[in-house]
Coordinates of C-alpha atoms and ligand atoms in Angstrom, one line a residue:
X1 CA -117.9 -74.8 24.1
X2 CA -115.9 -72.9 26.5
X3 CA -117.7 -72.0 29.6
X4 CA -116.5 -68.2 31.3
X5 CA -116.1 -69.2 35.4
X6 CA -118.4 -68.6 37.4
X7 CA -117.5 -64.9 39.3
X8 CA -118.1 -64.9 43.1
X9 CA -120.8 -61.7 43.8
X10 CA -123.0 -60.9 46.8
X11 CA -126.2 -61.1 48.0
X12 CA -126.7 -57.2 46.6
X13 CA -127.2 -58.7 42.9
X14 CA -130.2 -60.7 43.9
X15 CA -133.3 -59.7 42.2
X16 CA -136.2 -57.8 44.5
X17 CA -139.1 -61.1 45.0
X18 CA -141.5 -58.5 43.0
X19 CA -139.6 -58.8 40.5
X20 CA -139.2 -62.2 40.1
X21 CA -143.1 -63.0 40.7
X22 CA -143.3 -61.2 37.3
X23 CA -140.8 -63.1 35.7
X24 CA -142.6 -64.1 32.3
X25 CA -140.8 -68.3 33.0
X26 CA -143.2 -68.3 35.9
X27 CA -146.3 -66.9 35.1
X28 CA -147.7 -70.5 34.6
X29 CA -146.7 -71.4 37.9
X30 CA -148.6 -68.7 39.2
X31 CA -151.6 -69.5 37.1
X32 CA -151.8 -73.0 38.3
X33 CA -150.6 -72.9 41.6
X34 CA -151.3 -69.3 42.9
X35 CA -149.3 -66.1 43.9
X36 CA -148.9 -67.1 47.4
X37 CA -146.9 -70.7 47.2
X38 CA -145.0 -69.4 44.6
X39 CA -144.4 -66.0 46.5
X40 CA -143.0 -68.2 49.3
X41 CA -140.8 -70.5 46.9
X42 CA -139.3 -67.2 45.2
X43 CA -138.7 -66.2 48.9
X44 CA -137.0 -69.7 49.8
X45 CA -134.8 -69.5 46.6
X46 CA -133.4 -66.2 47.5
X47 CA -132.8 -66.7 51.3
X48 CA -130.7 -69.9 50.1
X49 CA -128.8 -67.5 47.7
X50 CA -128.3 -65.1 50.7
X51 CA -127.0 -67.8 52.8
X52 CA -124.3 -69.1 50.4
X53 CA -123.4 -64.5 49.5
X54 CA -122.7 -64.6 53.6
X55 CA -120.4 -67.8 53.1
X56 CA -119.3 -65.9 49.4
X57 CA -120.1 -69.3 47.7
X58 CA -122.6 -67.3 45.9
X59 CA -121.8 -66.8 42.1
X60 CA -123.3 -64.8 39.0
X61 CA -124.4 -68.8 37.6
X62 CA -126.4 -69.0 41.1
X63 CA -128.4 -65.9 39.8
X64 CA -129.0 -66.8 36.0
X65 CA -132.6 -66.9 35.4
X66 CA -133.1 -70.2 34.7
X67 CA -131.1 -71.8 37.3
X68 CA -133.2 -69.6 39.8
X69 CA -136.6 -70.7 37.7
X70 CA -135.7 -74.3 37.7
X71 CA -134.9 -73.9 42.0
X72 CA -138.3 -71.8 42.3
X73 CA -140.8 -74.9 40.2
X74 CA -138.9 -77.2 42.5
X75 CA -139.5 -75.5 45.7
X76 CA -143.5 -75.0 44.6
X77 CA -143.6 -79.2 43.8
X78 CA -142.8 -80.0 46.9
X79 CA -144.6 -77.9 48.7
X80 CA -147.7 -78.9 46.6
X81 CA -146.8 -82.9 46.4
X82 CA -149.0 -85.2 48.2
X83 CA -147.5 -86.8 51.3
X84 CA -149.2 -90.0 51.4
X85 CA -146.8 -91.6 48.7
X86 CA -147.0 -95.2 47.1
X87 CA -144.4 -97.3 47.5
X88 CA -143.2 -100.6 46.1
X89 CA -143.4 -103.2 49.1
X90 CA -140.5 -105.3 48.9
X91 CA -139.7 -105.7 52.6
X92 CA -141.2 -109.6 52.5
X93 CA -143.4 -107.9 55.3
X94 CA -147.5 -108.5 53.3
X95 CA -149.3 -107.0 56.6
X96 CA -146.8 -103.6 57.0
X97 CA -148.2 -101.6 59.9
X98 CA -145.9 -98.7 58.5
X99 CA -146.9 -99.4 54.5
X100 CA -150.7 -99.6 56.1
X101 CA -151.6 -103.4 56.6
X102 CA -153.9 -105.1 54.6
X103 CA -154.8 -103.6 50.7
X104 CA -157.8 -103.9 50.1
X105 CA -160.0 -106.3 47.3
X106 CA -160.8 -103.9 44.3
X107 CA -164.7 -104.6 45.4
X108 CA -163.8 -102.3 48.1
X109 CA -161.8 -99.6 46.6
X110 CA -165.4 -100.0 44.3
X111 CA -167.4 -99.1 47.4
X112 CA -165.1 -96.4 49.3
X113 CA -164.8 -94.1 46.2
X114 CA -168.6 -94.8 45.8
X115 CA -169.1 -93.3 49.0
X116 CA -166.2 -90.7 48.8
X117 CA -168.2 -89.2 45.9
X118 CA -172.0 -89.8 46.6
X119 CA -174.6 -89.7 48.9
X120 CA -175.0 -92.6 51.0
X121 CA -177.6 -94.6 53.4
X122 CA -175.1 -94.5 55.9
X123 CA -177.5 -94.1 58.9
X124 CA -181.5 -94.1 57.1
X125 CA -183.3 -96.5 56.7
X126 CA -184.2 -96.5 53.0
X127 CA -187.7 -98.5 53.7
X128 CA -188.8 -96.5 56.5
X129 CA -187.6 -93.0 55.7
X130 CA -186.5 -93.1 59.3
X131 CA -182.8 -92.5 60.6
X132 CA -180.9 -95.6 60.7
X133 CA -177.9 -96.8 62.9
X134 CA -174.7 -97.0 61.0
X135 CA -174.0 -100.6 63.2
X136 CA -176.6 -102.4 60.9
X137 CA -174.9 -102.4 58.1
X138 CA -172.2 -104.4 59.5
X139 CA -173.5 -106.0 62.8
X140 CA -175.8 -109.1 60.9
X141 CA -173.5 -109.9 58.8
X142 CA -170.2 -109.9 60.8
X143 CA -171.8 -111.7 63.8
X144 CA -173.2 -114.6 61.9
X145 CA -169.5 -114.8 59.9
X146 CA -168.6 -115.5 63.7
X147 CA -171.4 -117.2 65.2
X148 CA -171.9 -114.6 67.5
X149 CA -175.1 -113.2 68.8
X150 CA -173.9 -109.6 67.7
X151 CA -170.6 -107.0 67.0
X152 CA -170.2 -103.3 66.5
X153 CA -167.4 -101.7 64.8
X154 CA -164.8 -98.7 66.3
X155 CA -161.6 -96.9 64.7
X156 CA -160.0 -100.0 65.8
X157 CA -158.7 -102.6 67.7
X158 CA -157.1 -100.4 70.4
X159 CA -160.3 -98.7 70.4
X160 CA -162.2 -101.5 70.9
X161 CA -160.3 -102.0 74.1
X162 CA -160.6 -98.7 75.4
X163 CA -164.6 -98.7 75.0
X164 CA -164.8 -102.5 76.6
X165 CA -162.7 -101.5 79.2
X166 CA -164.2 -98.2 79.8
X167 CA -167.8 -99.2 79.6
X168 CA -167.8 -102.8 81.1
X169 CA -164.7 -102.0 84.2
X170 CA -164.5 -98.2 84.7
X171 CA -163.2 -97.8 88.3
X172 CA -163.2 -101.5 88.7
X173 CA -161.0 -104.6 88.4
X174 CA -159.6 -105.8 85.6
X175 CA -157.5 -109.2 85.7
X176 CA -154.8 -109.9 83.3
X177 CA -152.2 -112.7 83.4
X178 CA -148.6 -111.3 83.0
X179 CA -147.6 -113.0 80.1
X180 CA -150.2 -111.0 78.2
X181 CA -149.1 -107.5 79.5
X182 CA -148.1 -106.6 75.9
X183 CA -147.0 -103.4 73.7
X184 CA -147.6 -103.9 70.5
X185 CA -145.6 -101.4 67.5
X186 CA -146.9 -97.4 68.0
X187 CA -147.4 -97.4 71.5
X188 CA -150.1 -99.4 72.2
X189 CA -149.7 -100.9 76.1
X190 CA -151.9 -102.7 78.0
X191 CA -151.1 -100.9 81.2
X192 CA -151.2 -97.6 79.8
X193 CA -154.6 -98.1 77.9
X194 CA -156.4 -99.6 81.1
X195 CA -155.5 -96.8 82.9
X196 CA -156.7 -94.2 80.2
X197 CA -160.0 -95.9 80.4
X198 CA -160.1 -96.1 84.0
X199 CA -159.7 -99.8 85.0
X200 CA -157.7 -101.2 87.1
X201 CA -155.0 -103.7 86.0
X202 CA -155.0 -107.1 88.2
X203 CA -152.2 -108.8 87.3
X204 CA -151.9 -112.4 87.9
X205 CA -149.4 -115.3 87.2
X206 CA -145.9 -114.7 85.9
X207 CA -144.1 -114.0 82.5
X208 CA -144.3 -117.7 81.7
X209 CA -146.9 -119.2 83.6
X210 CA -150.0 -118.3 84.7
X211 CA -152.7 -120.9 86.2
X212 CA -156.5 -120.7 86.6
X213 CA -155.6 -120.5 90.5
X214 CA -153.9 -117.8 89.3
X215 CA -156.9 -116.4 88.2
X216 CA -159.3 -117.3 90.6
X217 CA -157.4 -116.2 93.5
X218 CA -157.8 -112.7 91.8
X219 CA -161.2 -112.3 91.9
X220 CA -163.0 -109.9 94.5
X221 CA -165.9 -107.7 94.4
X222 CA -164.3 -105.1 92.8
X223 CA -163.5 -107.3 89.4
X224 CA -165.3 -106.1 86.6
X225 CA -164.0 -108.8 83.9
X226 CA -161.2 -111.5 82.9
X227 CA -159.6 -109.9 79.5
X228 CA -157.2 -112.3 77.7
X229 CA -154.9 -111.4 75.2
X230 CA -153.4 -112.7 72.3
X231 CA -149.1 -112.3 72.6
X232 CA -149.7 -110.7 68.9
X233 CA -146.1 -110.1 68.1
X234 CA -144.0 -112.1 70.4
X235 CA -143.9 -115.5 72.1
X236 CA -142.7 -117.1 75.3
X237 CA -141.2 -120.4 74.6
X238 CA -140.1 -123.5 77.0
X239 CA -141.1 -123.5 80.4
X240 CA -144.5 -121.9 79.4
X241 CA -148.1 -122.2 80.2
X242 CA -151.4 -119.9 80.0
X243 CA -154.6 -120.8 80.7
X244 CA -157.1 -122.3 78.1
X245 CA -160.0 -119.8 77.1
X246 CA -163.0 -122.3 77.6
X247 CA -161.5 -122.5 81.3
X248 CA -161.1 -119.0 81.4
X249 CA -164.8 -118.6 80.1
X250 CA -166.1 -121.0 82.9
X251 CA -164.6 -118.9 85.7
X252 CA -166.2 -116.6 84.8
X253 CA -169.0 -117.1 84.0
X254 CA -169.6 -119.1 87.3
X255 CA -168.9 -115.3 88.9
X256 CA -171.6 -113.8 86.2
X257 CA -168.7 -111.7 85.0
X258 CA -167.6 -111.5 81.5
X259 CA -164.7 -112.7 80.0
X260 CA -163.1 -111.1 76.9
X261 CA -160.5 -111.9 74.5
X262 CA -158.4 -109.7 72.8
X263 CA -157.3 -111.3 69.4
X264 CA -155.7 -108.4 68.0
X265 CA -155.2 -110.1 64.3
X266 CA -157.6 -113.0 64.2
X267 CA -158.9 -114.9 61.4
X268 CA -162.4 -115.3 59.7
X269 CA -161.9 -118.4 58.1
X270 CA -159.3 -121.2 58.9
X271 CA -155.8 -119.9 57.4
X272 CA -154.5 -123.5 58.1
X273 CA -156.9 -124.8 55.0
X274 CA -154.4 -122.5 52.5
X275 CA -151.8 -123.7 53.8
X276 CA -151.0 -121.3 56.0
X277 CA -149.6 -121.1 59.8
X278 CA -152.8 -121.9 62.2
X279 CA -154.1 -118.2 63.6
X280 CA -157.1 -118.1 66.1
X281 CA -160.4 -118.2 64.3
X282 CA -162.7 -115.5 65.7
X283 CA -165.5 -118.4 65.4
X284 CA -163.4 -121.1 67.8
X285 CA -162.6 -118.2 70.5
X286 CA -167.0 -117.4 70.4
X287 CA -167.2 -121.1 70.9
X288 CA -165.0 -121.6 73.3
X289 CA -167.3 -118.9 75.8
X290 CA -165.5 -115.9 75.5
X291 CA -168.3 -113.3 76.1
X292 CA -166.5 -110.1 73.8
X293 CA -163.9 -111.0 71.0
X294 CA -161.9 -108.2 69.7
X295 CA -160.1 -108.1 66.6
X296 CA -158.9 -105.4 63.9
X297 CA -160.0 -104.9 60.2
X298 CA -157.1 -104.5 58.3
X299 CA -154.6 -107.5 59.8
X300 CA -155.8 -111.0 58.3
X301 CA -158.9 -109.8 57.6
X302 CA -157.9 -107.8 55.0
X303 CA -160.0 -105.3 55.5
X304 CA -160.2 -101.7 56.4
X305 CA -158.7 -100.0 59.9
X306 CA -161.5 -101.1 61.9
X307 CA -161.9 -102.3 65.7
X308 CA -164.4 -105.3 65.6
X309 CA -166.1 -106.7 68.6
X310 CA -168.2 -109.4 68.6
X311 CA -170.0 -111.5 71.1
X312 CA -173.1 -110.9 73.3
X313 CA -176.0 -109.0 72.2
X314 CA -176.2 -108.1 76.4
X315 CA -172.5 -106.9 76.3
X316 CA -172.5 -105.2 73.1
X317 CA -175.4 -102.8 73.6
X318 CA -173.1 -101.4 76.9
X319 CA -170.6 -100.5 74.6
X320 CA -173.3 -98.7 72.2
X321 CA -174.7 -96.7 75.3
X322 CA -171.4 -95.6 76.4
X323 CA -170.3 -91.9 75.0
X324 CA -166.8 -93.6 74.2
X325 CA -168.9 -95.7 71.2
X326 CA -169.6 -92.3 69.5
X327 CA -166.0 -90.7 70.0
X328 CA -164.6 -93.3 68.7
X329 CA -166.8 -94.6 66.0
X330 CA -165.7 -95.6 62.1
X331 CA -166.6 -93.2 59.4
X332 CA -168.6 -93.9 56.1
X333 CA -165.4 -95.2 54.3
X334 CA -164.9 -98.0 56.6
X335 CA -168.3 -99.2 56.4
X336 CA -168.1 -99.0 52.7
X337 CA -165.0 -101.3 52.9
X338 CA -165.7 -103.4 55.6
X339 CA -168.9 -104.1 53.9
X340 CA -167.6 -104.8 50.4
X341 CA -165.2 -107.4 52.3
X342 CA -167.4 -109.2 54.3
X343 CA -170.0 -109.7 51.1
X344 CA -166.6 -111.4 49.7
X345 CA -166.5 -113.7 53.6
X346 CA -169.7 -115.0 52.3
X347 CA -168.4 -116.7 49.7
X348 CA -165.4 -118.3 51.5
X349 CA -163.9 -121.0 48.0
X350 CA -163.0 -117.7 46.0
X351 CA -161.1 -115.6 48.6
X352 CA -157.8 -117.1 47.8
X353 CA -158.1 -114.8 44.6
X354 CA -161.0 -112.0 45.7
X355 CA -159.4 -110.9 48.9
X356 CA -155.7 -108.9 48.2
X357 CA -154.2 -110.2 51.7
X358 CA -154.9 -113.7 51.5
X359 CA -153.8 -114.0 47.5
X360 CA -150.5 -112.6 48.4
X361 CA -150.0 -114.7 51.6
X362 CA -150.9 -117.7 49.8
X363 CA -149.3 -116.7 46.9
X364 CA -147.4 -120.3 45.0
X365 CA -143.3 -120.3 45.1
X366 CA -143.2 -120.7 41.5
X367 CA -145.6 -117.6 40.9
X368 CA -142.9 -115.6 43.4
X369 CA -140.3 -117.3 41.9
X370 CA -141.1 -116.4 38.1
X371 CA -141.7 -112.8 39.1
X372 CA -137.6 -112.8 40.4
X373 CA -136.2 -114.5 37.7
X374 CA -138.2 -111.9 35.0
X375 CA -136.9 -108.6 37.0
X376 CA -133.6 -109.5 38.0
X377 CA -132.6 -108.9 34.4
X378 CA -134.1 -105.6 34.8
X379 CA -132.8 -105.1 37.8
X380 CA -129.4 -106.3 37.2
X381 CA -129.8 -104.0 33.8
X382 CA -130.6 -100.5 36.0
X383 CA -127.7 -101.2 38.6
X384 CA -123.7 -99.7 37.9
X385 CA -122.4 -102.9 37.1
X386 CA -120.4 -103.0 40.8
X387 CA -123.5 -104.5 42.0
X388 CA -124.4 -108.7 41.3
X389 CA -127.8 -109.6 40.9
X390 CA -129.2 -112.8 41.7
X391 CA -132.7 -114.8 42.5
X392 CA -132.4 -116.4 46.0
X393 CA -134.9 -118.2 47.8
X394 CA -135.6 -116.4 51.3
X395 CA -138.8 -116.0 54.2
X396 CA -141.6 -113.4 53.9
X397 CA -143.4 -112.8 56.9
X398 CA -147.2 -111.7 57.8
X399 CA -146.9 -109.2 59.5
X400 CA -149.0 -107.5 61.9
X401 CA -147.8 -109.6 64.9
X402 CA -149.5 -112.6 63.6
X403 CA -148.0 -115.9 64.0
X404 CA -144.2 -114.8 65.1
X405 CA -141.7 -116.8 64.3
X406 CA -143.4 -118.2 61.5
X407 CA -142.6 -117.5 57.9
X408 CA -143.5 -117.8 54.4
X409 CA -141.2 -119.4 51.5
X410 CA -140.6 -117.0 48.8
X411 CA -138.1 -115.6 46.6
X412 CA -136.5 -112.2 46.2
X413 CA -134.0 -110.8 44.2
X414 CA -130.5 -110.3 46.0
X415 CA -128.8 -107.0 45.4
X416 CA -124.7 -107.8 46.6
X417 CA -121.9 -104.9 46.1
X418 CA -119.1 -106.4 43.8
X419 CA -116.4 -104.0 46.3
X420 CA -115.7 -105.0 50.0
X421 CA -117.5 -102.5 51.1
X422 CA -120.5 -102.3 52.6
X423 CA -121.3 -99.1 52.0
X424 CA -122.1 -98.9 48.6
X425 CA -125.3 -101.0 49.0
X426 CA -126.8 -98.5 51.8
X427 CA -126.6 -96.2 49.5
X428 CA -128.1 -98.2 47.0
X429 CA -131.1 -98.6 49.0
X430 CA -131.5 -95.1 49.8
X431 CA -131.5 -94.5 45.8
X432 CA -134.1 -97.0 45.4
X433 CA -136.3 -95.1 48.2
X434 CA -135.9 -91.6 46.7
X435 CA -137.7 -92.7 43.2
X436 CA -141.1 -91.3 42.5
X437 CA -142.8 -94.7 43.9
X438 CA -140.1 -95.4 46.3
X439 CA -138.6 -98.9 46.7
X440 CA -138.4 -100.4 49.9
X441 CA -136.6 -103.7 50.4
X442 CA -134.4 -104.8 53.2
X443 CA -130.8 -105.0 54.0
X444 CA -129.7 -108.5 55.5
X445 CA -126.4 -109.0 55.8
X446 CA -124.1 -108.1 52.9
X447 CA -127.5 -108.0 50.4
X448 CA -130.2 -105.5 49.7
X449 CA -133.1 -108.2 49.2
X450 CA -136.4 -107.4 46.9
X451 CA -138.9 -110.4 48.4
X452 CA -141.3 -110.1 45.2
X453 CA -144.1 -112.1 46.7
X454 CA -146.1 -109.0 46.9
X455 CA -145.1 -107.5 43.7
X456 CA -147.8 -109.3 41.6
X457 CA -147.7 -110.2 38.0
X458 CA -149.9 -107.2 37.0
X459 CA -147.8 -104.7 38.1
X460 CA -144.5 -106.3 37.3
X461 CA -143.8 -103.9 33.9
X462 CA -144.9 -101.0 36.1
X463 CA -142.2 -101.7 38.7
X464 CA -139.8 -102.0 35.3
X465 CA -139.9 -99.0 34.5
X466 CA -139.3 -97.3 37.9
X467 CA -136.4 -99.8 38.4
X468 CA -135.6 -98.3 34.9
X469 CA -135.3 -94.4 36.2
X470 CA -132.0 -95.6 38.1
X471 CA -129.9 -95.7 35.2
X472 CA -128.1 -92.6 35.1
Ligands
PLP1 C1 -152.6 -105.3 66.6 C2 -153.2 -105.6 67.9 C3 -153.9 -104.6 68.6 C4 -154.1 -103.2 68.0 O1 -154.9 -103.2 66.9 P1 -155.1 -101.9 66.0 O2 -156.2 -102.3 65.1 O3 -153.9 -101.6 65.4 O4 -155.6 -100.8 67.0 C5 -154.4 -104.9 69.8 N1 -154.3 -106.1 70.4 C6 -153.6 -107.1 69.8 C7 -153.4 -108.4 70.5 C8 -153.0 -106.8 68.5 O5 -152.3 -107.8 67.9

């Protein structure tokens, strides 16, 4: 069929908005969705025609009905789409600050939409009929997980800081070695948050060393606490030494101050056991007499966003009192996770399979493996054939600044352009982020690289058939 070309008209044969809104194509539209989005897509569509009449791109095809239907239904599902979006998390990254760290067990997502959609005992005390405190749901539990005397929970571990620092050294001294001056992703710096919280930085030592002299030398009446930190996502190598915590703890406790450990990731349980790169156990850093041990929810834990601090009962009941606690307490849905994941801390031999974060970080080569060499078929089936496919053995990482430097052996499936050029495979990658679930890899050198140790065996016919919306 021969089509008539298209004839070049101006923006005076565009159709008045009334009368599109009454355009019989889009009464459903406005059924479902409501006169006024749709009011503003019809706006949107014709303001775009009007732009191209002033550059006289504009032509009578722009203004067929359908073609301006079909712009309008667009316009309204994007302005109604949900913004949060799934994605496929191929970066070899398992704890993604940007793709939200940990996922949590399916006991959890049990217990948040229980409490999304129904009352819940959050703070009453079902035997009493009295008001409760939303702490106790957590505090028993958590504390004995980490042999502490007691713990509270915040938003999260940045939180936690700011209320320890604001309730324990407000207008006071606050004495930090300067190895451990860190910012961590998002801007979260240790300078900057002491200050917001009113302490006063004492730095001691040097980028690579830093001795209990150091320390000691420090001290005055003004010092309010000794706060250690954990060099979460970077480390000083060579000519390098900090200060042991149990030494730390001494000092200070021969000064009757407290001493407090940020962890930022920390462990429950030893990660070493799965076969996994030593982290800090909570437990050890407790033992070792650090008075306050901060960690978050959702790094190893696997948890929620939370902020948990545990330690003494003394210490912990300041940071309860302190009008910081309440600004920056955590809402139902973190108690209902965080309580749903510690249940599965207590029994400690099944969380290589009940808890998401440690299954995939412990996850067996072959398992990866077998999961690459079933896709890269599909895969290699989706793809214009100027792109190889192959299965190639390659490092995933934790994430979430724990253990740096240290990686994980797994297997992805290597994406290579058959041309010289580069640029075909940046493109590629941006295809594979623009499908309804988005794909997100990474580029490394002259490959796009899918690490599938977090793409699990469930899901793999799911991922499939996204792969399967490339093909033209
Ligand atoms: C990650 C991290 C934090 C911040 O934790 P959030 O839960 O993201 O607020 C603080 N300190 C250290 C050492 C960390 O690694």
């Amino acid at each position: 069929m021969a089509w008539p070309s298209p004839v070049a008209v101006d923006a005076s044969a565009l159709p008045p908005v009334d009368r599109v809104l009454g355009w019989p194509a889009l009464a459903l539209l406005v059924e479902r969705h409501g006169r006024s989005v749709v009011l503003d897509a019809i706006r949107a569509e014709l303001a775009a025609c009007r732009t191209k009449a002033a550059d006289q791109t504009l032509t009578d095809r722009d203004l067929a009905t359908e073609r301006l239907v079909a712009g309008i239904h667009e316009r309204v599902a994007r302005a109604t789409a949900l913004r949060l979006q799934s994605v496929w998390n191929l970066t070899g990254t398992v704890l993604h600050t940007n793709l939200g760290r940990a996922l949590l067990p399916a006991a959890a997502i049990e217990a948040v939409a229980r409490a999304q959609g129904e009352p819940v005992a959050l703070e009453y005390d079902v035997a009493s009929g009295r008001r409760g405190d939303r702490d106790t749901l957590i505090a028993p539990r958590l504390a004995a997980l980490c042999a502490a005397e007691h713990a509270t929970v915040v938003n999260n571990c940045a939180a936690g800081l700011l209320l320890t620092l604001g309730a324990l050294a407000r207008r006071r001294e606050v004495i930090v070695s300067r190895g451990e001056l860190i910012e961590i992703g998002g801007s979260f710096r240790l300078p900057d948050l002491m200050r917001a919280a009113g302490a006063r930085l004492v730095e001691v030592g040097t980028t690579n060393r830093t001795h209990l002299d150091d320390y000691a030398e420090a001290l005055s009446p003004r010092t309010a606490m000794i706060l250690k930190v954990h060099p979460s996502n970077y480390r000083i190598t060579g000519f390098a030494a900090d200060v042991e915590s149990s030494a730390l703890a001494g000092l200070a406790a021969a000064h009757g101050l407290p001493f407090v450990v940020d962890l930022g990731s920390g462990a429950l349980i030893d990660l070493s056991r799965h076969g996994l790169p030593a982290e800090p156990v909570v437990a050890d850093v407790v033992a070792t007499g650090a008075d306050l041990v901060l960690f978050s929810g959702d790094k190893l834990l696997g948890g929620p966003q939370a902020g948990l601090i545990v330690g003494r009962e003394r210490l912990i009941r300041r940071l309860n009192k302190d009008p910081l606690k309440r600004a920056l307490r955590a809402g139902k849905l973190t108690f209902a996770a965080l309580d749903a994941v510690l249940a599965l801390y207590q029994s400690p031999e099944s969380l290589p399979q009940t808890l998401t974060t440690l299954r995939l970080l412990t996850r067996s080569r072959d398992s990866i493996r077998a999961t690459a060499e079933r896709l890269c078929p599909v895969i290699a089936a989706a793809l214009p054939a100027a792109f190889a496919v192959t299965v190639e053995a390659v490092a995933s990482e934790i994430g979430s600044g724990a253990q740096p430097g240290e990686t994980l052996p797994s297997y992805a499936v290597a994406i290579r352009s058959r041309s010289p050029s580069a640029a075909g495979l940046t493109a590629l990658a941006g295809r594979l982020r623009h499908l309804p679930r988005p794909v997100l890899g990474r580029l490394a050198d002259d490959r796009l690289l899918l690490d599938m140790r977090c793409l699990e065996e469930a899901a793999e016919a799911a991922f499939g058939a996204e792969i399967g919306r490339l093909t033209p």
